[in-house]
Amino acid sequence: GVNLLTPPLTKGLGLEAQGHMQGNGAGDGHMDVQLTKVSSLQLGDATIKDQVFAQIPLNSMGDIEGVGMPGMVGFETFRRFVTRIDYGAQTLTLIKPEAFDPKTAGTPVPIKFNGNTIEAPAIYDGVPGTFTIDTGARSSLILNTPFVAAHAQFAKYADTPVAVTGWGIGGPTKSHVIRGHDLVLGGQHIAAPVVLLSTATKGADSEATESGNIGGGTLKRFVVTLAYWQNLMYL
């Protein structure tokens, strides 16, 4: 995700948003994106100055999520640090790269960039693939539609019910929901996670360039440390 504000917050801060772009993500549709400049963002003891933020009307998703969504802190901020997410302690720690000791961080997992998202190799049900690492997703594992179609072992789930399993910039996302086989990420075995077999024909879950999406339901089992400058994630 990116640094962003919603239109009500932009207005409340007395900022002006300019331009027009199309924002895409999960779901069939899109949202209009504008840009604005924020003079200062303070996150804990870290201050980031003079940043361009996207303006996206995510406030429209408040009724769906059940909580207000005034904005988001994303990649442009976290890439400046080694960012550690301790789901159990409910803490986010920003570490200066020169002060980072990888010996304290756990198992290293190679990552690569696809724009401002990161991808890592993983194996599900014996099939290797490249998966987006998505700290903003509540699900454990989504398998993209082309990945599901390409592997015969998923055909047996074709007649199971389809449910709305998420909601993104493009609206609702639908999937078959299964309790499947093991996921292997960075040598770590996650036994039988809840898996969403996407039925999307548009949006992020329909992309053939990634196998799927590993989200918070899996990541919360670990302390996750993102060292973008090393092209590594530690578990």
Coordinates of C-alpha atoms in Angstrom, one line a residue:
G1 CA 0.0 0.0 0.0
V2 CA 0.9 3.6 -0.4
N3 CA 0.8 6.7 1.7
L4 CA -2.7 8.1 1.3
L5 CA -5.4 10.4 2.6
T6 CA -9.1 10.2 2.0
P7 CA -11.0 13.3 0.7
P8 CA -12.5 14.3 4.1
L9 CA -9.1 14.2 5.7
T10 CA -7.5 16.2 2.9
K11 CA -10.2 18.8 3.3
G12 CA -9.8 18.8 7.0
L13 CA -6.1 19.4 6.8
G14 CA -6.6 22.3 4.4
L15 CA -4.7 20.5 1.6
E16 CA -5.4 20.6 -2.2
A17 CA -5.5 17.4 -4.3
Q18 CA -4.7 17.6 -8.0
G19 CA -4.7 15.5 -11.1
H20 CA -6.6 12.3 -11.9
M21 CA -5.4 8.7 -12.2
Q22 CA -7.1 5.3 -12.0
G23 CA -6.4 3.2 -8.9
N24 CA -6.8 -0.5 -9.3
G25 CA -6.5 -3.4 -6.8
A26 CA -8.7 -6.3 -5.7
G27 CA -12.2 -6.3 -7.2
D28 CA -13.5 -5.6 -10.7
G29 CA -13.7 -1.8 -10.5
H30 CA -11.4 1.1 -9.6
M31 CA -11.2 4.3 -7.7
D32 CA -10.2 7.8 -8.8
V33 CA -6.8 8.9 -7.4
Q34 CA -5.4 12.4 -7.0
L35 CA -2.2 13.6 -5.4
T36 CA -1.5 16.0 -2.6
K37 CA 1.6 17.1 -0.6
V38 CA 1.9 16.6 3.1
S39 CA 4.5 18.7 4.9
S40 CA 5.1 16.4 7.9
L41 CA 4.1 12.9 8.9
Q42 CA 5.0 11.7 12.5
L43 CA 4.9 8.0 13.2
G44 CA 6.2 7.3 16.7
D45 CA 9.5 9.1 17.0
A46 CA 10.1 9.2 13.3
T47 CA 9.2 12.3 11.2
I48 CA 9.0 12.2 7.4
K49 CA 8.8 15.5 5.7
D50 CA 7.5 16.9 2.4
Q51 CA 5.8 13.7 1.0
V52 CA 3.5 13.3 -1.9
F53 CA 0.4 11.3 -0.7
A54 CA -2.3 9.8 -2.9
Q55 CA -5.9 10.8 -2.3
I56 CA -8.2 7.8 -2.6
P57 CA -11.8 7.7 -1.4
L58 CA -11.4 4.7 0.9
N59 CA -13.7 6.4 3.4
S60 CA -16.5 4.9 1.2
M61 CA -15.4 1.5 2.6
G62 CA -16.0 2.5 6.3
D63 CA -19.5 0.9 6.4
I64 CA -18.1 -2.3 4.9
E65 CA -15.1 -2.5 7.3
G66 CA -16.9 -1.4 10.4
V67 CA -14.2 1.1 11.2
G68 CA -13.3 4.5 9.9
M69 CA -10.5 4.7 7.2
P70 CA -9.2 8.2 7.1
G71 CA -5.8 7.3 5.5
M72 CA -2.9 4.9 5.3
V73 CA 0.8 4.9 6.0
G74 CA 2.5 2.8 3.3
F75 CA 5.5 1.8 1.3
E76 CA 7.0 5.3 0.8
T77 CA 7.4 5.6 4.6
F78 CA 8.4 2.1 5.5
R79 CA 11.0 1.7 2.8
R80 CA 13.2 4.3 4.6
F81 CA 13.5 1.9 7.6
V82 CA 13.9 -1.7 8.5
T83 CA 10.2 -2.2 9.6
R84 CA 9.3 -4.8 12.2
I85 CA 5.7 -5.9 12.7
D86 CA 5.1 -7.9 15.9
Y87 CA 1.5 -9.0 15.6
G88 CA 1.4 -10.6 19.1
A89 CA 2.7 -7.5 20.9
Q90 CA 0.8 -5.2 18.5
T91 CA 3.8 -3.1 17.9
L92 CA 5.4 -1.6 14.8
T93 CA 9.1 -0.8 15.1
L94 CA 11.1 1.4 12.7
I95 CA 14.8 0.7 12.8
K96 CA 17.5 2.7 11.1
P97 CA 19.2 0.4 8.5
E98 CA 22.7 1.0 10.0
A99 CA 21.4 0.0 13.4
F100 CA 19.7 -3.3 12.3
D101 CA 21.1 -6.6 13.5
P102 CA 19.8 -9.4 11.3
K103 CA 20.9 -12.0 14.0
T104 CA 17.8 -10.8 16.0
A105 CA 15.4 -11.1 13.1
G106 CA 14.9 -14.8 12.4
T107 CA 14.9 -16.7 9.1
P108 CA 15.7 -14.6 6.0
V109 CA 13.3 -14.9 3.0
P110 CA 14.3 -13.4 -0.3
I111 CA 11.9 -10.8 -1.7
K112 CA 11.7 -8.9 -5.0
F113 CA 9.8 -5.8 -6.0
N114 CA 6.8 -5.6 -8.4
G115 CA 6.4 -1.8 -8.4
N116 CA 5.9 -0.9 -4.7
T117 CA 4.7 -4.4 -3.7
I118 CA 6.9 -7.2 -2.6
E119 CA 6.9 -10.9 -3.7
A120 CA 8.4 -14.0 -2.2
P121 CA 8.7 -17.6 -3.3
A122 CA 6.5 -20.1 -1.5
I123 CA 5.0 -23.6 -2.0
Y124 CA 1.4 -24.5 -1.6
D125 CA 0.2 -28.1 -1.9
G126 CA 3.5 -29.0 -3.4
V127 CA 3.3 -26.4 -6.1
P128 CA 6.0 -23.6 -6.1
G129 CA 5.0 -20.1 -6.9
T130 CA 5.6 -16.4 -6.5
F131 CA 3.3 -14.7 -3.9
T132 CA 2.6 -11.1 -3.0
I133 CA 3.4 -10.4 0.7
D134 CA 0.4 -8.3 1.8
T135 CA 0.5 -6.9 5.3
G136 CA -2.8 -5.1 4.5
A137 CA -4.8 -8.3 3.8
R138 CA -6.7 -10.1 6.6
S139 CA -6.8 -13.4 4.7
S140 CA -4.2 -16.2 5.1
L141 CA -3.7 -17.2 1.5
I142 CA -5.4 -16.2 -1.8
L143 CA -4.7 -18.3 -4.9
N144 CA -5.2 -16.2 -8.1
T145 CA -7.6 -17.5 -10.7
P146 CA -5.0 -18.5 -13.3
F147 CA -3.0 -20.4 -10.7
V148 CA -6.1 -22.3 -9.6
A149 CA -7.0 -23.1 -13.2
A150 CA -3.5 -24.3 -14.0
H151 CA -3.3 -27.1 -11.4
A152 CA -5.6 -30.1 -11.5
Q153 CA -5.8 -30.7 -7.7
F154 CA -8.0 -27.6 -7.4
A155 CA -10.7 -28.8 -9.8
K156 CA -12.4 -30.8 -7.1
Y157 CA -13.4 -27.5 -5.4
A158 CA -15.2 -26.1 -8.5
D159 CA -18.7 -27.0 -7.1
T160 CA -18.2 -25.6 -3.6
P161 CA -20.0 -22.4 -2.7
V162 CA -18.6 -19.0 -3.8
A163 CA -18.6 -16.3 -1.1
V164 CA -17.7 -12.6 -0.9
T165 CA -14.4 -13.0 0.9
G166 CA -12.9 -9.5 0.7
W167 CA -13.4 -5.9 -0.5
G168 CA -10.8 -3.9 -2.3
I169 CA -10.4 -0.7 -4.2
G170 CA -12.4 -2.4 -7.0
G171 CA -15.2 -3.6 -4.8
P172 CA -16.1 -7.1 -3.6
T173 CA -14.0 -10.1 -4.3
K174 CA -15.4 -13.7 -4.4
S175 CA -13.7 -17.0 -3.8
H176 CA -14.2 -20.7 -3.0
V177 CA -13.2 -21.1 0.7
I178 CA -11.3 -24.3 1.6
R179 CA -9.2 -25.7 4.4
G180 CA -6.3 -27.0 2.3
H181 CA -2.8 -28.4 2.4
D182 CA 0.3 -26.9 3.9
L183 CA 1.9 -23.6 2.9
V184 CA 5.7 -23.4 3.0
L185 CA 7.2 -19.9 3.3
G186 CA 10.9 -19.4 4.0
G187 CA 11.2 -22.9 5.2
Q188 CA 8.4 -22.4 7.7
H189 CA 5.4 -24.8 7.4
I190 CA 2.0 -23.4 8.0
A191 CA -0.4 -26.3 8.4
A192 CA -3.7 -26.3 6.6
P193 CA -4.4 -22.6 6.4
V194 CA -7.8 -21.3 5.3
V195 CA -7.4 -20.7 1.5
L196 CA -9.4 -18.6 -0.9
L197 CA -9.6 -19.9 -4.4
S198 CA -10.3 -16.7 -6.4
T199 CA -12.9 -16.6 -9.1
A200 CA -11.9 -13.1 -10.2
T201 CA -11.7 -12.2 -13.9
K202 CA -10.5 -8.7 -13.3
G203 CA -8.3 -7.0 -10.7
A204 CA -5.3 -8.2 -8.7
D205 CA -6.7 -11.6 -7.9
S206 CA -7.0 -12.4 -11.6
E207 CA -3.3 -11.7 -12.4
A208 CA -1.3 -14.5 -13.9
T209 CA 2.1 -12.9 -13.0
E210 CA 1.6 -13.9 -9.4
S211 CA 0.4 -17.1 -7.9
G212 CA -1.5 -15.5 -5.1
N213 CA -1.4 -13.3 -2.0
I214 CA -0.1 -14.2 1.5
G215 CA -1.8 -12.0 4.0
G216 CA -2.1 -11.2 7.7
G217 CA -3.7 -14.5 8.6
T218 CA -0.4 -16.2 7.8
L219 CA 2.0 -13.3 8.7
K220 CA 0.6 -12.9 12.2
R221 CA 2.1 -16.2 13.1
F222 CA 5.5 -14.5 13.0
V223 CA 7.4 -11.4 13.9
V224 CA 7.9 -10.0 10.4
T225 CA 10.9 -7.8 9.7
L226 CA 11.0 -6.1 6.3
A227 CA 14.5 -5.0 5.2
Y228 CA 13.7 -3.6 1.7
W229 CA 17.3 -2.4 1.2
Q230 CA 18.5 -5.9 1.6
N231 CA 15.7 -7.5 -0.6
L232 CA 14.9 -9.6 2.4
M233 CA 12.0 -10.4 4.8
Y234 CA 12.8 -12.1 8.1
L235 CA 10.4 -14.4 10.0

